[in-house]
Amino acid sequence: MKRESFLKLAVVVIAVIAVFIMFIKPLAFSIRQGLDLQGGTHVVLEGVDTPQAKVNDDAMNRVVKIMENRVNAMGLTEPIIQREGQRRVIVELPGVKNPDKAINILGKTAMLEFRDEDGNTVLTGTDLKDAREETDQQGQNLVSLEFSPEGAKKFAKLTEENVGRTISILLDGKVLTAPRVNEPITGGKAVITGNRSLEEAHNLALLLRSGALPVKVKIIETRTVGPTLGQDSKDKSEFAFTIGVGAVVLFMLFFYRVSGFIADISLMAYVLILLFALKMLNATLTLPGIAGIILSVGMAVDANVLIFEHFKEEIRSGKTLRWAMDSGFKRAFTTIFDSNLTTIIAAVVLFFFGTGPIRGFAITLGLGVILSMFTAITMTQYLLKWLIASNIIHNPHLFGASLFTEKAVKK
Amino acid sequence: MKRFDIVGHRKIWYSFSSLIIIAGLICMFTKGFNLGIDFTGGTLIDLKFEQAVNINDVRKTMDDYGLGNSQIQLSGKSNNSLKATDVMIRTKDLSQSERQNIMSGLKQKLGNYKVLREEKVGATIGRELIMNAVWATLLSWLLIIAYVSYRFEFKFGLAAILALVHDTLVVLSIFSLTQKEIDSSFIAAILTIVGFSVNDTIVIFDRIRENLKLHFRRGGDIEELANHSIYQTLTRSIYTVTTVLVTTISLYVFGGDTTRDFAFALIVGFAFGSYSSIFTATPLWLTFREYSEKRHAQKRINANAAK
């Protein structure tokens, strides 16, 4: 039994240290990095209501699609384009070389309208489903249009009322083309003919298809972080992390000796598990996120400090190591639970109210508290049990039990 | 060893805290806060020049565009008060072409640079951020008071929340007094402080609750019990605030410009969060307890007198 416990302890300790040394860096660097760390451009777009087109869910989804097209056309790697809230779209472009150009392309308002001769806007970009260039049997280049069910109805009405007249198609208020209506078109499909080169037809189709936003959109926020600053922030936070963790490890060793060492092993396991969880959750590591991790390391040892303080008290009252350890864990548990739950409450509120990097911080903090509770209670407890069972240490001094005691243990 | 009577001197702690908060409140209403462009809206340009540049030259160039009143800050290599390589300019919300003009103007007059950071935030976002921050803080207070009242009793919950309000006001006061910049990460800092401070308070309250159950029935002085509970958890309080401060101070010193103000808020908040658990929350709980006892006693006297 003695030997078995010692073996278990040794295996876990050596395994944690080895895994920590070997994998901490590759693991940390394989987590997706935010723009503040790797450099890049962050753009927030907001849909704006106009009399012609109101912002709605469908329109904003189309804005996302169109932004994806525009970003893909720029040939950037790993862009993130996502909706936020009712009327916002966030575009993240890592490592973009020319941010101004990118912002220009994204910010093109490009709102599409179909107007009758009296200048009434009848259809907008929302109604258009697709536009393609084609060549017919006579070798004429044309642009074929396909409308959404709603759009098809409107277009049918428009063409019925305007046979022989022209309809203008405007992009950003500029007339792209003004075809004449030859007959009512009810099937939801139409073609625009005219003397165009294939390239002109292609460009027109492209503008109609992906250049046109269903609603007016404006850029409300842009942030660009240069690669120099990104690298600098990364190096500095890595250094801060090393110093912070190192200090906590030494601190625990100094004040709690052997149990401090065990707590340090749990702390290493905690950092590994946290990074692994972040990777699995596909989280993005930002500067505030790293701050959250560094901070959680400081807070992670709190549970162990609480347990060890109870343990010291029990030792002082004359209990055996084993008994003292057990009751230390038991007594500390409610305190740890109550106190950590309040931090989790704050993290949850932060998650639901925060945006972007603040959310990242909330995730690392909340996850950190939960995981650290697990390692600090479960893992430390097992390791300490094995340590005591292996019977190699008897002196309570080695558990830091008499550093700040006022009175020696009385038998 | 006779221990220092912490809760007995509570008037001192109350006055100390009030002093900071009152000074802070005066400052908040007169000088206000140094709000970053996250809140006010505006444009930020952070450049690293190849050669150190003079702050007056930067200002002169900005003046050419009618933006001489911009906030210009130097840091980085050969940093004396007038010359440095890193220049940070904060100004009103500029259009993209305006900003490009200014940046090419700076290049022409002052030499080549690398762009470290460029930000442009609209003013509406800032207003939303402030409102969200206020709601988030209030909501977290409400949830915490509910949880603590459920697990302990209302008097504990109220004392814990007042300690939190105290910590928040102190951090706000210090940011107003030092005029350090407040950006969106400040909200994260405040809520983390809230989490930490209540965590710290609960450890002490938990001990008081335990001691009340174990010893108080046998009779005894409630103030002594409070002091005793504080001293029982004191080592832990000191150790924990030390480890957390060590990690945040390392973030402050080594973490770089972008997280510096965030780390500063955390340092102030943790230090006061730890202080308030001992010197504000516990005495407040006692004050509430005494007040309600007095009221009960008064009721009993009144009831007796009525007979």
XYZ file of C-alpha atoms in Angstrom:
718
model
C 0.000 0.000 0.000
C 2.764 2.363 0.922
C 4.664 1.583 -2.186
C 1.620 1.664 -4.411
C 0.618 5.133 -3.219
C 4.118 6.422 -3.696
C 4.247 5.037 -7.215
C 0.905 6.591 -8.154
C 2.057 9.920 -6.767
C 5.391 9.782 -8.573
C 3.802 8.826 -11.890
C 1.261 11.667 -11.778
C 3.807 14.252 -10.651
C 6.339 13.311 -13.304
C 3.665 13.020 -15.990
C 2.221 16.464 -15.243
C 5.625 18.119 -15.200
C 6.709 16.369 -18.406
C 3.490 17.170 -20.265
C 3.655 20.757 -19.028
C 7.208 21.278 -20.253
C 6.640 19.559 -23.577
C 3.217 20.773 -24.558
C 2.542 24.105 -22.895
C 4.011 26.152 -25.747
C 2.647 24.202 -28.718
C -0.736 24.056 -26.990
C -0.814 27.755 -26.177
C 0.225 28.737 -29.706
C -2.260 26.445 -31.406
C -5.207 28.356 -29.946
C -6.555 30.814 -32.469
C -5.196 34.259 -31.784
C -7.246 37.407 -31.849
C -6.386 40.343 -34.058
C -4.800 42.211 -31.181
C -2.176 39.462 -31.026
C -1.551 38.625 -34.646
C -2.386 41.953 -36.225
C -5.178 42.638 -38.654
C -8.285 44.703 -39.199
C -11.600 44.559 -37.375
C -14.583 46.253 -38.953
C -18.084 46.660 -37.552
C -20.843 47.393 -40.022
C -24.333 48.528 -39.101
C -27.471 48.303 -41.175
C -29.353 51.599 -41.388
C -33.061 51.943 -42.093
C -33.998 53.911 -45.191
C -37.480 54.640 -46.540
C -36.806 52.154 -49.351
C -35.467 49.306 -47.247
C -35.836 48.549 -43.581
C -33.328 46.460 -41.714
C -34.572 42.975 -40.964
C -33.138 39.590 -40.145
C -33.120 38.336 -43.702
C -31.476 41.482 -45.006
C -28.704 41.268 -42.431
C -28.067 37.626 -43.304
C -27.680 38.688 -46.887
C -25.292 41.416 -45.851
C -23.173 38.722 -44.197
C -23.213 36.669 -47.421
C -22.248 39.652 -49.497
C -19.444 40.586 -47.132
C -18.189 37.014 -47.405
C -18.111 37.378 -51.173
C -16.265 40.652 -50.951
C -13.723 39.309 -48.483
C -13.179 36.168 -50.540
C -12.605 38.315 -53.595
C -9.746 39.975 -51.699
C -8.160 36.549 -51.255
C -7.600 36.768 -47.498
C -7.013 33.765 -45.306
C -9.106 32.907 -42.261
C -11.463 35.852 -42.200
C -14.276 35.807 -39.662
C -17.576 37.311 -40.639
C -20.410 37.115 -38.178
C -23.585 38.843 -37.201
C -23.841 40.539 -33.875
C -27.187 41.506 -32.478
C -29.991 42.871 -34.615
C -28.242 44.976 -37.156
C -24.523 44.559 -36.927
C -21.939 42.532 -38.787
C -18.399 42.061 -37.564
C -15.654 41.379 -40.064
C -12.242 40.297 -38.832
C -9.389 40.204 -41.288
C -6.195 38.794 -39.823
C -2.872 39.938 -41.227
C -4.403 42.205 -43.852
C -1.700 44.061 -45.807
C -3.659 47.073 -46.882
C -6.351 47.823 -44.301
C -7.574 51.010 -45.981
C -8.327 49.184 -49.197
C -10.111 46.418 -47.331
C -12.201 48.922 -45.380
C -13.081 50.691 -48.636
C -14.263 47.490 -50.244
C -16.284 46.405 -47.219
C -17.735 49.845 -46.724
C -19.064 50.178 -50.254
C -22.677 50.896 -49.455
C -23.801 49.691 -52.866
C -27.536 49.616 -52.429
C -29.494 48.256 -55.337
C -32.836 49.698 -56.456
C -35.214 49.129 -59.357
C -37.118 52.282 -60.215
C -39.960 52.983 -62.599
C -40.014 56.041 -64.882
C -41.720 58.126 -62.211
C -38.792 57.547 -59.911
C -40.577 55.208 -57.461
C -38.389 52.506 -55.992
C -40.243 49.253 -56.510
C -37.663 46.578 -55.819
C -34.477 46.536 -53.789
C -31.522 44.218 -53.522
C -33.448 41.982 -51.139
C -35.782 40.973 -53.935
C -33.000 39.820 -56.227
C -31.875 36.242 -55.773
C -29.269 35.843 -58.458
C -27.753 37.473 -61.520
C -25.594 35.716 -64.149
C -24.012 36.633 -67.451
C -25.014 34.448 -70.402
C -24.610 34.262 -74.140
C -27.725 33.388 -76.185
C -27.926 31.475 -79.500
C -27.442 34.633 -81.503
C -24.167 35.259 -79.737
C -25.596 38.189 -77.810
C -24.351 38.704 -74.254
C -27.034 39.192 -71.698
C -27.584 39.237 -67.973
C -30.192 36.911 -66.551
C -31.927 37.818 -63.323
C -33.690 35.608 -60.847
C -35.979 37.061 -58.212
C -37.030 35.858 -54.816
C -40.718 34.756 -54.547
C -41.572 38.133 -53.038
C -39.465 39.904 -55.639
C -41.059 37.938 -58.460
C -44.510 39.256 -57.471
C -43.303 42.828 -57.294
C -41.425 42.474 -60.559
C -44.465 41.025 -62.299
C -46.564 43.969 -61.154
C -43.853 46.401 -62.178
C -43.496 44.960 -65.668
C -47.256 44.660 -66.206
C -47.711 48.344 -65.483
C -44.702 49.506 -67.464
C -44.752 47.740 -70.805
C -42.971 49.939 -73.321
C -41.397 52.094 -70.654
C -37.979 51.755 -69.048
C -37.026 50.549 -65.644
C -33.800 51.912 -64.200
C -31.551 49.771 -62.082
C -29.522 51.916 -59.700
C -26.560 51.078 -57.575
C -25.833 53.640 -54.899
C -28.158 56.025 -56.659
C -26.231 55.742 -59.935
C -28.000 54.249 -62.924
C -26.310 51.018 -63.914
C -28.615 50.246 -66.779
C -32.120 51.159 -67.862
C -33.681 48.377 -69.860
C -37.003 48.765 -71.618
C -39.827 46.441 -70.661
C -40.946 44.472 -73.701
C -43.606 42.377 -72.028
C -44.937 41.510 -68.545
C -42.630 39.050 -66.827
C -44.362 36.865 -64.282
C -42.091 33.840 -63.846
C -39.572 35.532 -61.579
C -36.866 35.316 -64.218
C -35.817 38.031 -66.611
C -33.023 38.878 -68.975
C -31.410 42.217 -69.727
C -30.225 42.406 -73.308
C -28.215 45.104 -74.995
C -24.974 45.464 -76.837
C -22.497 44.408 -74.217
C -19.190 42.636 -74.303
C -19.044 39.483 -72.243
C -16.897 41.291 -69.743
C -19.410 44.092 -69.364
C -22.146 41.552 -68.846
C -20.014 39.770 -66.320
C -19.319 42.972 -64.387
C -22.935 43.993 -64.383
C -23.978 40.568 -63.134
C -21.299 40.703 -60.442
C -22.455 44.134 -59.300
C -26.044 42.980 -59.209
C -25.234 39.724 -57.462
C -22.686 40.537 -54.841
C -22.134 44.247 -55.054
C -25.563 45.148 -53.949
C -26.622 45.200 -50.345
C -30.291 44.772 -49.504
C -30.080 47.640 -47.002
C -27.914 50.641 -46.443
C -24.866 49.782 -44.381
C -22.346 52.035 -42.735
C -19.047 51.347 -41.032
C -19.286 52.340 -37.392
C -16.017 51.023 -36.105
C -12.655 50.044 -37.541
C -9.625 48.869 -35.638
C -6.324 47.940 -37.173
C -3.473 46.426 -35.219
C -0.139 46.387 -37.020
C 1.934 43.197 -36.992
C 4.679 44.867 -34.935
C 2.329 45.710 -32.086
C 0.678 42.290 -32.270
C 4.006 40.504 -31.922
C 5.043 42.870 -29.160
C 1.822 42.255 -27.200
C 2.228 38.518 -27.640
C 5.838 38.525 -26.384
C 4.988 40.750 -23.446
C 1.974 38.786 -22.296
C 3.929 35.562 -22.617
C 6.592 37.054 -20.370
C 4.008 38.368 -17.901
C 2.440 34.929 -17.818
C 5.774 33.213 -17.108
C 6.629 35.641 -14.325
C 3.134 35.503 -12.831
C 2.917 31.713 -12.806
C 6.533 31.387 -11.638
C 5.892 33.721 -8.715
C 2.769 31.860 -7.660
C 4.576 28.516 -7.870
C 7.439 29.791 -5.701
C 5.038 31.419 -3.296
C 3.177 28.170 -2.695
C 6.417 26.220 -2.330
C 7.730 28.710 0.184
C 4.652 28.922 2.407
C 3.271 25.419 2.177
C 6.348 23.312 1.413
C 5.276 19.842 0.374
C 1.575 20.585 0.074
C 2.583 23.715 -1.818
C 4.457 21.511 -4.235
C 1.377 19.356 -4.708
C -0.696 22.489 -5.270
C 1.832 23.588 -7.889
C 1.435 20.304 -9.719
C -2.346 20.809 -9.726
C -1.797 24.355 -10.937
C 0.250 23.104 -13.899
C -2.448 20.556 -14.694
C -5.005 23.359 -14.414
C -3.203 25.577 -16.925
C -2.909 22.663 -19.354
C -6.583 21.706 -19.000
C -7.699 25.328 -19.382
C -5.687 25.824 -22.574
C -6.906 22.508 -23.910
C -10.530 23.429 -23.154
C -10.101 26.784 -24.904
C -8.692 25.001 -27.927
C -11.564 22.518 -27.968
C -14.104 25.328 -27.665
C -12.415 26.972 -30.624
C -12.019 30.110 -28.556
C -10.053 33.093 -29.772
C -7.285 34.217 -27.496
C -7.165 37.972 -27.077
C -5.142 40.207 -24.797
C -7.897 40.504 -22.185
C -8.285 36.729 -22.485
C -4.638 36.228 -21.584
C -5.107 38.657 -18.716
C -8.003 36.473 -17.610
C -5.783 33.388 -17.655
C -2.985 35.079 -15.747
C -5.484 36.306 -13.189
C -7.143 32.905 -12.878
C -3.767 31.413 -11.990
C -3.568 33.782 -9.060
C -7.100 32.893 -8.034
C -6.662 29.159 -8.667
C -4.399 28.701 -5.685
C -6.977 30.341 -3.426
C -8.882 27.086 -3.006
C -5.698 25.328 -1.985
C -4.718 28.098 0.392
C -8.135 27.756 2.050
C -7.760 23.999 2.361
C -4.214 24.198 3.685
C -5.171 26.826 6.251
C -7.894 24.550 7.581
C -5.393 21.707 7.503
C -2.923 23.720 9.585
C -5.622 24.503 12.112
C -6.494 20.833 12.456
C -2.843 19.883 12.843
C -2.457 22.494 15.555
C -5.382 21.037 17.410
C -3.441 17.791 17.498
C -4.993 15.681 14.770
C -3.099 13.222 12.614
C -1.970 14.275 9.156
C -4.525 12.112 7.478
C -7.442 13.229 9.583
C -6.384 16.859 9.341
C -6.214 16.600 5.565
C -9.660 15.043 5.282
C -11.384 17.533 7.503
C -9.444 20.393 5.891
C -10.963 19.476 2.533
C -14.411 18.975 4.001
C -14.509 22.244 5.894
C -13.074 24.254 3.042
C -15.454 22.916 0.432
C -18.553 25.032 1.219
C -16.428 28.149 1.449
C -14.766 27.419 -1.886
C -18.101 26.660 -3.467
C -19.859 29.794 -2.193
C -16.994 32.122 -2.938
C -16.320 30.798 -6.436
C -19.950 30.793 -7.393
C -20.093 34.545 -6.942
C -17.148 34.949 -9.320
C -18.941 32.720 -11.802
C -22.014 34.954 -11.496
C -19.891 37.953 -12.449
C -18.362 36.031 -15.372
C -21.785 34.981 -16.664
C -23.084 38.556 -16.526
C -19.928 39.685 -18.309
C -20.484 37.075 -20.981
C -24.059 38.098 -21.710
C -23.462 41.834 -21.621
C -20.002 42.033 -23.058
C -18.948 42.048 -26.675
C -15.838 40.830 -28.457
C -12.742 40.743 -26.280
C -14.728 41.224 -23.043
C -16.599 38.055 -23.872
C -13.295 36.285 -24.377
C -12.206 37.488 -20.979
C -15.470 36.280 -19.413
C -15.054 32.834 -20.945
C -11.489 32.387 -19.743
C -12.352 33.725 -16.299
C -15.506 31.638 -15.828
C -13.974 28.503 -17.269
C -10.851 29.159 -15.228
C -12.780 29.334 -11.965
C -14.698 26.130 -12.669
C -11.665 24.156 -13.816
C -9.468 25.441 -11.014
C -12.085 24.379 -8.477
C -11.868 20.922 -9.971
C -8.069 20.640 -9.989
C -7.605 22.360 -6.643
C -10.115 20.123 -4.893
C -10.021 16.772 -6.677
C -6.501 16.540 -7.938
C -4.770 18.059 -4.926
C -6.811 15.863 -2.649
C -5.821 12.619 -4.376
C -2.189 13.582 -4.618
C -2.065 14.535 -0.945
C -3.824 11.337 0.087
C -1.258 9.307 -1.794
C 1.523 11.361 -0.323
C 0.319 10.771 3.220
C -0.394 7.089 2.526
C 3.068 6.560 1.121
C 4.267 7.535 4.579
C 7.436 9.336 3.581
C 6.743 12.571 5.390
C 5.726 12.857 9.012
C 6.835 16.277 10.022
C 3.971 18.801 9.863
C 6.566 21.542 9.397
C 7.025 20.248 5.892
C 3.392 21.109 5.242
C 4.007 24.661 6.325
C 2.051 24.018 9.468
C 4.142 26.037 11.846
C 5.353 29.018 9.933
C 3.099 31.612 11.428
C 1.775 29.799 14.444
C 1.629 31.729 17.639
C 1.879 28.736 19.888
C 3.545 25.410 19.431
C 1.311 22.378 19.202
C 0.385 21.275 22.666
C -0.090 17.633 23.286
C -0.635 38.399 22.346
C -3.389 40.982 22.427
C -4.807 41.351 18.955
C -5.731 44.635 17.410
C -9.472 45.216 17.651
C -10.433 45.589 14.000
C -14.206 45.887 14.167
C -14.058 48.078 17.285
C -12.267 50.757 15.304
C -14.766 50.700 12.511
C -15.349 54.446 12.618
C -11.756 54.882 11.429
C -12.275 52.570 8.437
C -15.603 54.153 7.592
C -14.031 57.606 7.587
C -11.019 56.467 5.581
C -13.238 54.977 2.878
C -15.596 57.961 2.906
C -12.639 60.305 2.497
C -11.417 58.594 -0.690
C -14.921 58.267 -2.097
C -15.925 61.860 -1.318
C -12.689 63.168 -2.854
C -13.349 60.912 -5.828
C -16.963 62.035 -6.197
C -15.932 65.692 -6.119
C -13.335 64.939 -8.756
C -15.841 62.977 -10.851
C -18.234 65.916 -10.908
C -15.574 68.550 -11.574
C -12.922 66.878 -13.715
C -14.868 63.806 -14.784
C -13.153 60.854 -16.373
C -10.573 60.469 -19.058
C -12.769 58.391 -21.339
C -11.067 56.590 -24.215
C -12.396 56.598 -27.754
C -14.274 53.380 -27.012
C -16.716 55.531 -25.075
C -16.489 58.960 -26.669
C -16.060 57.905 -30.260
C -13.119 59.187 -32.208
C -9.987 58.222 -34.030
C -6.774 56.868 -32.615
C -3.556 56.626 -34.555
C -0.559 54.902 -32.999
C 2.642 55.198 -35.035
C 6.223 54.103 -34.572
C 8.580 56.461 -36.367
C 11.958 55.337 -37.613
C 13.546 58.404 -36.070
C 12.472 60.018 -32.826
C 10.163 62.927 -33.492
C 9.424 66.104 -31.609
C 6.011 66.500 -30.009
C 5.763 70.116 -31.184
C 6.337 69.052 -34.781
C 3.583 66.485 -34.483
C 1.258 69.106 -33.051
C 2.169 71.589 -35.776
C 1.395 69.021 -38.454
C -1.911 68.211 -36.814
C -2.635 71.934 -36.649
C -2.371 72.086 -40.456
C -5.490 69.961 -40.517
C -7.226 71.989 -37.825
C -6.632 69.286 -35.236
C -4.009 71.003 -33.082
C -6.075 70.280 -29.981
C -5.701 66.509 -30.424
C -4.341 64.484 -27.574
C -0.761 63.554 -28.450
C 1.236 61.143 -26.348
C 4.856 60.061 -26.770
C 6.475 56.857 -25.599
C 9.098 54.368 -26.653
C 12.777 54.756 -27.508
C 14.751 57.899 -26.590
C 11.824 58.914 -24.500
C 12.357 62.295 -22.959
C 9.510 64.675 -22.538
C 9.826 66.041 -26.048
C 11.139 63.377 -28.375
C 10.272 59.743 -28.935
C 9.621 57.183 -31.648
C 6.157 56.078 -30.576
C 3.429 58.622 -31.115
C -0.180 58.099 -30.166
C -2.735 60.601 -31.415
C -6.328 60.689 -30.247
C -8.700 62.949 -32.006
C -12.313 63.377 -32.999
C -14.024 60.907 -35.284
C -12.329 61.350 -38.668
C -13.486 60.063 -42.003
C -11.245 57.593 -43.727
C -9.947 60.087 -46.258
C -9.294 62.709 -43.587
C -7.268 60.187 -41.653
C -5.330 59.120 -44.725
C -4.489 62.758 -45.499
C -3.191 63.326 -42.010
C -1.130 60.153 -42.062
C 0.520 60.995 -45.355
C 1.124 64.528 -44.049
C 2.891 63.113 -41.025
C 5.006 60.907 -43.252
C 6.044 63.833 -45.444
C 6.959 66.159 -42.598
C 8.315 63.798 -39.963
C 9.669 60.778 -41.790
C 8.782 57.166 -42.243
C 6.808 55.147 -39.714
C 5.156 51.833 -39.095
C 1.490 51.754 -38.159
C 1.062 50.139 -34.770
C -2.626 50.736 -34.354
C -5.464 52.609 -36.028
C -8.895 52.800 -34.506
C -12.070 54.595 -35.390
C -15.122 54.247 -33.216
C -18.498 55.849 -33.755
C -20.078 57.711 -30.857
C -23.207 55.559 -30.685
C -21.189 52.493 -29.763
C -19.749 54.345 -26.799
C -23.167 55.224 -25.405
C -24.255 51.613 -25.756
C -21.115 50.428 -24.024
C -21.695 52.688 -21.027
C -25.311 51.613 -20.700
C -24.388 47.940 -21.008
C -21.672 48.403 -18.421
C -24.021 50.026 -15.935
C -26.672 47.355 -16.433
C -24.124 44.561 -16.223
C -22.752 45.901 -12.951
C -26.178 46.394 -11.408
C -27.342 42.966 -12.544
C -24.283 41.247 -11.116
C -24.840 43.070 -7.796
C -28.438 41.943 -7.741
C -27.579 38.329 -8.485
C -24.835 38.305 -5.875
C -27.033 39.837 -3.178
C -29.675 37.220 -4.008
C -27.200 34.389 -3.801
C -25.590 35.549 -0.567
C -28.970 36.193 1.049
C -30.041 32.708 0.039
C -26.911 31.011 1.335
C -26.424 33.232 4.392
C -28.898 35.876 5.367
C -29.946 39.232 4.041
C -27.686 41.211 6.403
C -24.652 39.415 5.011
C -25.819 40.012 1.457
C -26.385 43.688 2.075
C -22.991 44.117 3.734
C -21.272 42.260 0.875
C -22.953 44.436 -1.754
C -22.135 47.660 0.088
C -18.519 46.522 0.201
C -18.730 46.001 -3.562
C -20.258 49.417 -4.128
C -17.418 50.744 -2.008
C -14.782 48.966 -4.142
C -16.359 50.142 -7.375
C -16.560 53.731 -6.130
C -12.949 53.616 -4.944
C -11.698 52.370 -8.328
C -13.801 55.009 -10.115
C -12.485 57.668 -7.687
C -8.897 56.693 -8.302
C -9.390 56.685 -12.055
C -10.936 60.119 -11.846
C -8.234 61.465 -9.527
C -5.347 60.087 -11.615
C -7.150 60.793 -14.879
C -6.081 57.429 -16.227
C -7.840 56.402 -19.388
C -10.996 54.325 -19.197
C -11.661 52.040 -22.156
C -13.985 49.097 -22.752
C -11.760 46.675 -20.836
C -12.417 48.780 -17.714
C -15.867 47.178 -17.496
C -14.239 43.762 -17.454
C -11.892 44.985 -14.739
C -14.758 46.285 -12.563
C -16.738 43.065 -12.842
C -13.691 40.945 -12.073
C -13.067 43.075 -9.014
C -16.696 42.521 -8.048
C -16.156 38.772 -8.358
C -12.926 38.796 -6.429
C -14.047 41.103 -3.667
C -17.223 39.202 -2.904
C -15.226 35.971 -3.033
C -12.940 37.377 -0.376
C -15.824 38.686 1.719
C -17.624 35.355 1.639
C -14.627 33.502 3.017
C -14.796 35.687 6.130
C -18.600 35.586 6.340
C -18.464 31.848 6.002
C -16.165 31.698 9.002
C -18.422 34.019 10.980
C -21.389 31.815 10.123
C -19.487 28.730 11.253
C -18.363 30.380 14.485
C -21.875 31.635 15.184
C -23.166 28.088 14.939
C -20.346 26.567 16.985
C -19.683 29.070 19.721
C -22.126 31.874 19.887
C -24.930 29.896 21.465
C -22.725 29.543 24.515
C -22.803 33.284 24.826
C -20.074 35.697 23.981
C -19.244 39.014 22.555
C -20.282 39.382 18.929
C -17.496 41.867 18.202
C -14.950 39.471 19.562
C -16.398 36.737 17.401
C -16.120 38.945 14.305
C -12.527 39.843 15.129
C -11.712 36.225 15.800
C -13.184 35.155 12.463
C -11.177 37.809 10.642
C -7.960 36.684 12.293
C -8.719 33.027 11.555
C -8.951 33.800 7.857
C -6.320 36.529 7.796
C -3.401 34.376 6.636
C -5.487 33.111 3.772
C -6.653 36.637 2.886
C -3.093 37.890 2.816
C -1.787 34.947 0.800
C -4.559 35.099 -1.750
C -4.423 38.815 -2.314
C -0.654 38.472 -2.612
C -0.787 35.794 -5.303
C -3.438 37.698 -7.230
C -1.526 40.958 -6.892
C 1.724 39.290 -7.963
C 0.078 38.032 -11.134
C -1.615 41.347 -11.927
C 1.483 43.379 -11.118
C 3.454 41.190 -13.506
C 0.783 41.941 -16.070
C 1.122 45.647 -15.318
C 4.907 45.741 -15.484
C 5.527 43.327 -18.358
C 2.203 43.246 -20.149
C 2.712 46.178 -22.498
C 0.873 49.443 -23.075
C -2.411 47.972 -24.210
C -3.166 46.100 -21.008
C -1.514 48.545 -18.609
C -4.568 50.554 -17.578
C -6.595 47.365 -17.327
C -3.987 45.854 -15.017
C -3.872 49.089 -13.000
C -7.623 48.935 -12.418
C -7.281 45.337 -11.281
C -4.442 46.135 -8.881
C -6.368 48.979 -7.236
C -9.541 46.906 -7.184
C -7.965 43.794 -5.672
C -6.113 45.752 -3.034
C -9.300 47.541 -1.986
C -11.431 44.454 -2.475
C -9.275 42.695 0.042
C -9.305 45.713 2.356
C -13.060 46.074 2.160
C -13.739 42.431 3.046
C -12.032 42.956 6.378
C -12.520 46.624 7.127
C -15.819 47.437 5.445
C -17.940 44.328 4.913
C -17.509 42.736 8.326
C -17.987 45.955 10.339
C -21.018 46.791 8.188
C -22.536 43.415 8.950
C -22.011 44.134 12.663
C -23.571 47.555 12.343
C -26.638 46.076 10.645
C -26.851 43.357 13.256
C -26.624 45.802 16.136
C -29.180 48.049 14.526
C -31.701 45.251 14.095
C -31.050 44.007 17.659
C -31.673 47.458 19.017
C -34.891 47.640 17.065
C -35.991 44.282 18.391
C -35.097 45.313 21.939
C -37.005 48.566 21.471
C -40.022 46.597 20.270
C -39.870 44.374 23.302
C -39.670 47.379 25.625
C -42.581 48.988 23.819
C -44.548 45.769 24.054
C -43.823 45.512 27.759
C -44.727 49.137 28.338
C -48.009 48.589 26.561
C -49.017 45.816 28.937
